PDB file of C-alpha atoms and ligand atoms in Angstrom:
ATOM      1  CA  MET A   1     -38.740  -5.766  15.114  1.00  0.00           C
ATOM      2  CA  THR A   2     -35.766  -7.806  16.148  1.00  0.00           C
ATOM      3  CA  GLU A   3     -33.412  -4.935  16.696  1.00  0.00           C
ATOM      4  CA  LYS A   4     -31.406  -4.965  19.853  1.00  0.00           C
ATOM      5  CA  HIS A   5     -30.228  -1.412  19.974  1.00  0.00           C
ATOM      6  CA  GLU A   6     -28.752  -0.555  23.274  1.00  0.00           C
ATOM      7  CA  ASP A   7     -28.650   3.129  22.567  1.00  0.00           C
ATOM      8  CA  GLY A   8     -31.748   3.898  20.554  1.00  0.00           C
ATOM      9  CA  THR A   9     -32.104   7.202  22.322  1.00  0.00           C
ATOM     10  CA  THR A  10     -29.113   8.566  20.432  1.00  0.00           C
ATOM     11  CA  ARG A  11     -30.554   8.100  16.959  1.00  0.00           C
ATOM     12  CA  ARG A  12     -30.648  11.133  14.785  1.00  0.00           C
ATOM     13  CA  SER A  13     -33.795  13.153  15.160  1.00  0.00           C
ATOM     14  CA  PHE A  14     -34.876  12.942  11.508  1.00  0.00           C
ATOM     15  CA  MET A  15     -35.176   9.195  11.822  1.00  0.00           C
ATOM     16  CA  ALA A  16     -36.406   9.197  15.366  1.00  0.00           C
ATOM     17  CA  THR A  17     -39.874   7.771  14.935  1.00  0.00           C
ATOM     18  CA  GLY A  18     -40.594   4.140  14.378  1.00  0.00           C
ATOM     19  CA  ALA A  19     -43.313   5.130  11.916  1.00  0.00           C
ATOM     20  CA  THR A  20     -40.748   6.781   9.697  1.00  0.00           C
ATOM     21  CA  ALA A  21     -38.488   3.775   9.769  1.00  0.00           C
ATOM     22  CA  VAL A  22     -41.300   1.381   8.906  1.00  0.00           C
ATOM     23  CA  ALA A  23     -42.476   3.549   6.020  1.00  0.00           C
ATOM     24  CA  VAL A  24     -39.014   3.613   4.500  1.00  0.00           C
ATOM     25  CA  THR A  25     -38.656  -0.124   4.943  1.00  0.00           C
ATOM     26  CA  ALA A  26     -41.978  -0.821   3.301  1.00  0.00           C
ATOM     27  CA  ALA A  27     -41.134   1.430   0.384  1.00  0.00           C
ATOM     28  CA  GLY A  28     -37.849  -0.361  -0.081  1.00  0.00           C
ATOM     29  CA  VAL A  29     -39.265  -3.867  -0.246  1.00  0.00           C
ATOM     30  CA  GLY A  30     -40.384  -3.358  -3.808  1.00  0.00           C
ATOM     31  CA  ILE A  31     -36.839  -3.099  -5.042  1.00  0.00           C
ATOM     32  CA  ALA A  32     -35.429  -5.753  -2.770  1.00  0.00           C
ATOM     33  CA  GLY A  33     -35.335  -8.563  -5.300  1.00  0.00           C
ATOM     34  CA  VAL A  34     -31.645  -8.359  -6.111  1.00  0.00           C
ATOM     35  CA  ALA A  35     -29.385 -10.345  -3.838  1.00  0.00           C
ATOM     36  CA  GLY A  36     -26.984  -8.055  -2.106  1.00  0.00           C
ATOM     37  CA  SER A  37     -29.015  -4.945  -2.674  1.00  0.00           C
ATOM     38  CA  GLY A  38     -28.975  -4.331   1.024  1.00  0.00           C
ATOM     39  CA  GLN A  39     -32.601  -4.099   2.034  1.00  0.00           C
ATOM     40  CA  ARG A  40     -33.847  -5.061   5.436  1.00  0.00           C
ATOM     41  CA  ALA A  41     -35.254  -8.543   5.729  1.00  0.00           C
ATOM     42  CA  GLN A  42     -38.528  -7.657   7.394  1.00  0.00           C
ATOM     43  CA  GLY A  43     -41.367  -8.070   4.949  1.00  0.00           C
ATOM     44  CA  ALA A  44     -39.119  -9.150   2.110  1.00  0.00           C
ATOM     45  CA  THR A  45     -38.956 -12.615   0.635  1.00  0.00           C
ATOM     46  CA  LEU A  46     -35.184 -12.731   0.355  1.00  0.00           C
ATOM     47  CA  PRO A  47     -32.685 -12.542   3.183  1.00  0.00           C
ATOM     48  CA  LEU A  48     -31.246  -9.098   2.832  1.00  0.00           C
ATOM     49  CA  THR A  49     -29.043  -6.814   4.817  1.00  0.00           C
ATOM     50  CA  PRO A  50     -29.662  -3.395   6.291  1.00  0.00           C
ATOM     51  CA  GLN A  51     -29.133  -0.358   4.130  1.00  0.00           C
ATOM     52  CA  CYS A  52     -27.866   3.000   5.233  1.00  0.00           C
ATOM     53  CA  THR A  53     -30.877   4.774   3.759  1.00  0.00           C
ATOM     54  CA  ASP A  54     -33.350   2.989   6.009  1.00  0.00           C
ATOM     55  CA  GLY A  55     -32.230   5.168   8.875  1.00  0.00           C
ATOM     56  CA  ASP A  56     -30.818   2.446  11.084  1.00  0.00           C
ATOM     57  CA  ASP A  57     -27.304   1.496  11.924  1.00  0.00           C
ATOM     58  CA  THR A  58     -26.169  -2.119  12.106  1.00  0.00           C
ATOM     59  CA  PRO A  59     -27.342  -3.456  15.464  1.00  0.00           C
ATOM     60  CA  PRO A  60     -24.997  -5.025  18.004  1.00  0.00           C
ATOM     61  CA  VAL A  61     -25.006  -8.682  18.976  1.00  0.00           C
ATOM     62  CA  ILE A  62     -23.202 -10.070  22.009  1.00  0.00           C
ATOM     63  CA  GLU A  63     -19.444 -10.602  21.801  1.00  0.00           C
ATOM     64  CA  GLY A  64     -19.514 -14.123  23.208  1.00  0.00           C
ATOM     65  CA  PRO A  65     -16.602 -15.809  24.970  1.00  0.00           C
ATOM     66  CA  TYR A  66     -14.192 -16.442  22.104  1.00  0.00           C
ATOM     67  CA  PHE A  67     -12.842 -13.065  21.030  1.00  0.00           C
ATOM     68  CA  ARG A  68      -9.053 -12.851  21.112  1.00  0.00           C
ATOM     69  CA  ARG A  69      -7.105  -9.640  20.847  1.00  0.00           C
ATOM     70  CA  ASN A  70      -4.305  -9.029  18.371  1.00  0.00           C
ATOM     71  CA  SER A  71      -5.551 -11.132  15.492  1.00  0.00           C
ATOM     72  CA  PRO A  72      -3.310 -11.100  12.406  1.00  0.00           C
ATOM     73  CA  LYS A  73      -3.923  -8.531   9.713  1.00  0.00           C
ATOM     74  CA  ARG A  74      -5.308 -10.570   6.831  1.00  0.00           C
ATOM     75  CA  THR A  75      -8.294 -10.788   4.541  1.00  0.00           C
ATOM     76  CA  ASN A  76      -8.027 -14.531   3.945  1.00  0.00           C
ATOM     77  CA  LEU A  77      -8.984 -16.824   6.821  1.00  0.00           C
ATOM     78  CA  ARG A  78      -8.525 -19.992   4.766  1.00  0.00           C
ATOM     79  CA  THR A  79      -5.317 -20.939   6.436  1.00  0.00           C
ATOM     80  CA  THR A  80      -3.934 -24.393   7.172  1.00  0.00           C
ATOM     81  CA  GLY A  81      -6.597 -26.628   8.651  1.00  0.00           C
ATOM     82  CA  VAL A  82      -9.497 -24.482   7.486  1.00  0.00           C
ATOM     83  CA  SER A  83     -11.565 -25.984   4.702  1.00  0.00           C
ATOM     84  CA  GLY A  84     -15.215 -26.424   3.924  1.00  0.00           C
ATOM     85  CA  VAL A  85     -17.810 -24.485   1.999  1.00  0.00           C
ATOM     86  CA  LEU A  86     -16.026 -21.377   0.778  1.00  0.00           C
ATOM     87  CA  LEU A  87     -17.420 -17.925   1.424  1.00  0.00           C
ATOM     88  CA  SER A  88     -16.249 -14.772  -0.293  1.00  0.00           C
ATOM     89  CA  LEU A  89     -17.806 -11.950   1.679  1.00  0.00           C
ATOM     90  CA  THR A  90     -17.747  -8.417   0.337  1.00  0.00           C
ATOM     91  CA  GLY A  91     -19.396  -5.160   1.227  1.00  0.00           C
ATOM     92  CA  PHE A  92     -18.962  -1.610   2.394  1.00  0.00           C
ATOM     93  CA  VAL A  93     -18.951   0.298   5.629  1.00  0.00           C
ATOM     94  CA  TYR A  94     -21.123   3.404   5.623  1.00  0.00           C
ATOM     95  CA  ASN A  95     -22.097   6.013   8.124  1.00  0.00           C
ATOM     96  CA  ILE A  96     -25.791   6.651   8.651  1.00  0.00           C
ATOM     97  CA  ARG A  97     -25.653   9.408   6.042  1.00  0.00           C
ATOM     98  CA  CYS A  98     -24.672   6.732   3.501  1.00  0.00           C
ATOM     99  CA  GLN A  99     -21.138   7.990   3.157  1.00  0.00           C
ATOM    100  CA  PRO A 100     -18.577   5.193   2.677  1.00  0.00           C
ATOM    101  CA  LEU A 101     -15.922   5.082   5.344  1.00  0.00           C
ATOM    102  CA  GLY A 102     -12.316   4.170   4.611  1.00  0.00           C
ATOM    103  CA  ASN A 103      -9.779   2.888   7.118  1.00  0.00           C
ATOM    104  CA  VAL A 104     -12.436   1.273   9.301  1.00  0.00           C
ATOM    105  CA  LEU A 105     -11.174  -1.639  11.372  1.00  0.00           C
ATOM    106  CA  LEU A 106     -12.974  -4.925  10.775  1.00  0.00           C
ATOM    107  CA  ASP A 107     -11.899  -7.696  13.128  1.00  0.00           C
ATOM    108  CA  PHE A 108     -13.503 -11.032  12.231  1.00  0.00           C
ATOM    109  CA  TRP A 109     -13.543 -14.276  14.165  1.00  0.00           C
ATOM    110  CA  GLN A 110     -15.472 -17.460  13.559  1.00  0.00           C
ATOM    111  CA  ALA A 111     -15.789 -21.185  14.088  1.00  0.00           C
ATOM    112  CA  ASP A 112     -14.436 -23.610  11.510  1.00  0.00           C
ATOM    113  CA  GLN A 113     -16.030 -26.357   9.429  1.00  0.00           C
ATOM    114  CA  ARG A 114     -16.468 -28.438  12.586  1.00  0.00           C
ATOM    115  CA  GLY A 115     -18.023 -25.682  14.645  1.00  0.00           C
ATOM    116  CA  GLN A 116     -14.857 -25.138  16.630  1.00  0.00           C
ATOM    117  CA  TYR A 117     -12.932 -22.000  17.474  1.00  0.00           C
ATOM    118  CA  ASP A 118      -9.180 -21.859  17.591  1.00  0.00           C
ATOM    119  CA  ASN A 119      -8.792 -20.288  21.002  1.00  0.00           C
ATOM    120  CA  SER A 120      -5.036 -20.545  21.127  1.00  0.00           C
ATOM    121  CA  THR A 121      -3.170 -17.522  19.910  1.00  0.00           C
ATOM    122  CA  ALA A 122      -0.481 -19.516  18.133  1.00  0.00           C
ATOM    123  CA  GLN A 123      -2.124 -19.349  14.719  1.00  0.00           C
ATOM    124  CA  TYR A 124      -5.353 -17.425  15.301  1.00  0.00           C
ATOM    125  CA  ARG A 125      -7.169 -19.784  12.947  1.00  0.00           C
ATOM    126  CA  GLY A 126     -10.443 -18.282  11.783  1.00  0.00           C
ATOM    127  CA  ARG A 127      -9.417 -14.835  12.962  1.00  0.00           C
ATOM    128  CA  GLY A 128      -8.163 -11.763  11.176  1.00  0.00           C
ATOM    129  CA  HIS A 129      -8.473  -8.020  11.039  1.00  0.00           C
ATOM    130  CA  GLN A 130      -8.345  -5.610   8.138  1.00  0.00           C
ATOM    131  CA  PHE A 131      -9.157  -2.012   7.282  1.00  0.00           C
ATOM    132  CA  THR A 132     -11.668  -0.863   4.687  1.00  0.00           C
ATOM    133  CA  ASN A 133     -10.364   0.614   1.467  1.00  0.00           C
ATOM    134  CA  ALA A 134     -10.706   4.319   0.727  1.00  0.00           C
ATOM    135  CA  ASP A 135     -14.060   3.649  -0.945  1.00  0.00           C
ATOM    136  CA  GLY A 136     -15.349   1.889   2.162  1.00  0.00           C
ATOM    137  CA  SER A 137     -15.131  -1.591   0.658  1.00  0.00           C
ATOM    138  CA  TYR A 138     -13.841  -4.767   2.200  1.00  0.00           C
ATOM    139  CA  THR A 139     -13.393  -8.397   1.190  1.00  0.00           C
ATOM    140  CA  LEU A 140     -13.137 -11.442   3.421  1.00  0.00           C
ATOM    141  CA  GLU A 141     -12.159 -14.838   2.034  1.00  0.00           C
ATOM    142  CA  THR A 142     -13.292 -17.463   4.481  1.00  0.00           C
ATOM    143  CA  ILE A 143     -15.575 -20.467   4.893  1.00  0.00           C
ATOM    144  CA  VAL A 144     -19.112 -20.893   6.101  1.00  0.00           C
ATOM    145  CA  PRO A 145     -18.742 -21.693   9.810  1.00  0.00           C
ATOM    146  CA  LYS A 146     -20.549 -24.710  11.181  1.00  0.00           C
ATOM    147  CA  ASP A 147     -23.045 -24.399  14.010  1.00  0.00           C
ATOM    148  CA  TYR A 148     -22.060 -25.422  17.515  1.00  0.00           C
ATOM    149  CA  PRO A 149     -24.183 -26.322  20.534  1.00  0.00           C
ATOM    150  CA  GLY A 150     -26.653 -23.543  21.175  1.00  0.00           C
ATOM    151  CA  ARG A 151     -25.602 -21.406  18.234  1.00  0.00           C
ATOM    152  CA  THR A 152     -26.595 -21.145  14.622  1.00  0.00           C
ATOM    153  CA  PRO A 153     -23.734 -20.506  12.173  1.00  0.00           C
ATOM    154  CA  HIS A 154     -22.429 -16.967  12.506  1.00  0.00           C
ATOM    155  CA  ILE A 155     -19.401 -14.771  11.967  1.00  0.00           C
ATOM    156  CA  HIS A 156     -18.366 -12.412  14.735  1.00  0.00           C
ATOM    157  CA  VAL A 157     -17.012  -9.005  13.913  1.00  0.00           C
ATOM    158  CA  LYS A 158     -15.919  -5.808  15.599  1.00  0.00           C
ATOM    159  CA  VAL A 159     -16.187  -2.642  13.546  1.00  0.00           C
ATOM    160  CA  GLN A 160     -14.469   0.601  14.465  1.00  0.00           C
ATOM    161  CA  ALA A 161     -13.864   3.775  12.500  1.00  0.00           C
ATOM    162  CA  PRO A 162     -10.738   5.694  13.514  1.00  0.00           C
ATOM    163  CA  ASN A 163     -11.322   7.036  17.023  1.00  0.00           C
ATOM    164  CA  GLY A 164     -14.934   5.874  16.827  1.00  0.00           C
ATOM    165  CA  PRO A 165     -16.938   3.573  19.073  1.00  0.00           C
ATOM    166  CA  ILE A 166     -16.656  -0.184  18.616  1.00  0.00           C
ATOM    167  CA  LEU A 167     -19.617  -2.027  17.140  1.00  0.00           C
ATOM    168  CA  THR A 168     -19.574  -5.692  18.126  1.00  0.00           C
ATOM    169  CA  THR A 169     -22.005  -7.820  16.179  1.00  0.00           C
ATOM    170  CA  GLN A 170     -22.542 -11.163  14.428  1.00  0.00           C
ATOM    171  CA  LEU A 171     -23.424 -11.964  10.826  1.00  0.00           C
ATOM    172  CA  TYR A 172     -25.922 -14.732  10.089  1.00  0.00           C
ATOM    173  CA  PHE A 173     -26.780 -16.982   7.172  1.00  0.00           C
ATOM    174  CA  PRO A 174     -30.044 -17.422   5.259  1.00  0.00           C
ATOM    175  CA  GLY A 175     -32.134 -20.445   6.151  1.00  0.00           C
ATOM    176  CA  ASP A 176     -31.452 -22.180   2.846  1.00  0.00           C
ATOM    177  CA  THR A 177     -27.669 -22.082   3.200  1.00  0.00           C
ATOM    178  CA  LYS A 178     -26.260 -25.481   2.288  1.00  0.00           C
ATOM    179  CA  ALA A 179     -23.209 -26.500   4.267  1.00  0.00           C
ATOM    180  CA  TYR A 180     -22.182 -29.480   6.411  1.00  0.00           C
ATOM    181  CA  GLY A 181     -25.724 -30.868   6.389  1.00  0.00           C
ATOM    182  CA  MET A 182     -26.961 -28.038   8.595  1.00  0.00           C
ATOM    183  CA  ASN A 183     -30.628 -27.082   8.746  1.00  0.00           C
ATOM    184  CA  VAL A 184     -29.864 -23.384   9.000  1.00  0.00           C
ATOM    185  CA  ALA A 185     -33.504 -22.309   9.043  1.00  0.00           C
ATOM    186  CA  GLN A 186     -34.122 -24.448  12.109  1.00  0.00           C
ATOM    187  CA  LEU A 187     -30.859 -23.405  13.731  1.00  0.00           C
ATOM    188  CA  ASN A 188     -31.644 -19.727  13.181  1.00  0.00           C
ATOM    189  CA  ALA A 189     -35.109 -20.153  14.658  1.00  0.00           C
ATOM    190  CA  ARG A 190     -33.713 -21.748  17.800  1.00  0.00           C
ATOM    191  CA  ASP A 191     -30.844 -19.319  18.379  1.00  0.00           C
ATOM    192  CA  ALA A 192     -31.541 -16.735  21.071  1.00  0.00           C
ATOM    193  CA  TYR A 193     -29.158 -14.216  19.484  1.00  0.00           C
ATOM    194  CA  TYR A 194     -30.233 -14.573  15.874  1.00  0.00           C
ATOM    195  CA  ILE A 195     -31.514 -11.402  14.215  1.00  0.00           C
ATOM    196  CA  THR A 196     -32.506 -10.803  10.624  1.00  0.00           C
ATOM    197  CA  ASP A 197     -30.878  -7.359  10.588  1.00  0.00           C
ATOM    198  CA  THR A 198     -27.445  -8.895  10.198  1.00  0.00           C
ATOM    199  CA  LEU A 199     -28.175 -11.552   7.595  1.00  0.00           C
ATOM    200  CA  ILE A 200     -25.590 -12.006   4.886  1.00  0.00           C
ATOM    201  CA  ALA A 201     -27.091 -11.873   1.383  1.00  0.00           C
ATOM    202  CA  LEU A 202     -25.862 -15.032  -0.341  1.00  0.00           C
ATOM    203  CA  GLY A 203     -25.699 -15.778  -4.026  1.00  0.00           C
ATOM    204  CA  PRO A 204     -26.065 -19.342  -5.334  1.00  0.00           C
ATOM    205  CA  LEU A 205     -23.707 -22.076  -4.214  1.00  0.00           C
ATOM    206  CA  THR A 206     -21.326 -22.592  -7.124  1.00  0.00           C
ATOM    207  CA  SER A 207     -18.357 -24.971  -7.095  1.00  0.00           C
ATOM    208  CA  ASN A 208     -18.477 -25.214  -3.294  1.00  0.00           C
ATOM    209  CA  ARG A 209     -18.364 -21.455  -2.954  1.00  0.00           C
ATOM    210  CA  TYR A 210     -20.811 -18.800  -1.878  1.00  0.00           C
ATOM    211  CA  ALA A 211     -20.476 -15.129  -2.689  1.00  0.00           C
ATOM    212  CA  GLY A 212     -21.936 -13.127   0.154  1.00  0.00           C
ATOM    213  CA  LYS A 213     -22.601  -9.476   0.721  1.00  0.00           C
ATOM    214  CA  PHE A 214     -23.027  -7.443   3.842  1.00  0.00           C
ATOM    215  CA  ASP A 215     -22.866  -3.681   4.302  1.00  0.00           C
ATOM    216  CA  PHE A 216     -22.252  -2.223   7.724  1.00  0.00           C
ATOM    217  CA  VAL A 217     -23.813   1.065   8.780  1.00  0.00           C
ATOM    218  CA  ILE A 218     -22.144   2.648  11.773  1.00  0.00           C
ATOM    219  CA  LYS A 219     -22.586   5.776  13.816  1.00  0.00           C
ATOM    220  CA  ARG A 220     -19.809   8.016  12.697  1.00  0.00           C
TER     221      ARG A 220
HETATM  222 FE1  FE2 B   1     -19.581 -17.641  18.204  1.00  0.00          FE
END
């Protein structure tokens, strides 16, 4: 398992054993053929995302050095100077009982098509926060970020339900992602922070655009 839970001792008792979690995962692989269906990647042939019913919440990944507070409220990060392979990312935020959560803060930040962060706070390029809709859904219009030294392409995000704890994690891309000449499979394999639990499920590349899906599952 590649999970990096820092607080595994707080998991709910009915999903407390690893044996239970594995059994559910194995049972779910059979129906994991649809992109975006939200199954865990382990044992499956397609890169898929965690699902609330597998008994696990979305694991944390390090914040890294480039988070900036007070990002603009926006769902479209394709602002001036940001271009590349387009990514339309959609999904839901659930609690571990599979209930969709509205009004959850999602604060995204990412590198651009050159693998660079805008670390000034003049324009907050590649940064934006939003709140999930009442049905738990969200949409992010952005680009596929390029890799940078030591890191495979990834999108950072902080997730927080009202008055809830903050989940800080990173979303990753399947190995066959085509953008900027990257060998994403090799980059993923070499990245110390890469985990399959937070892989975005990508559809086909069409007209320079990917549709991606990722569902968050948070303790709430
Ligand atoms: Fe980063």
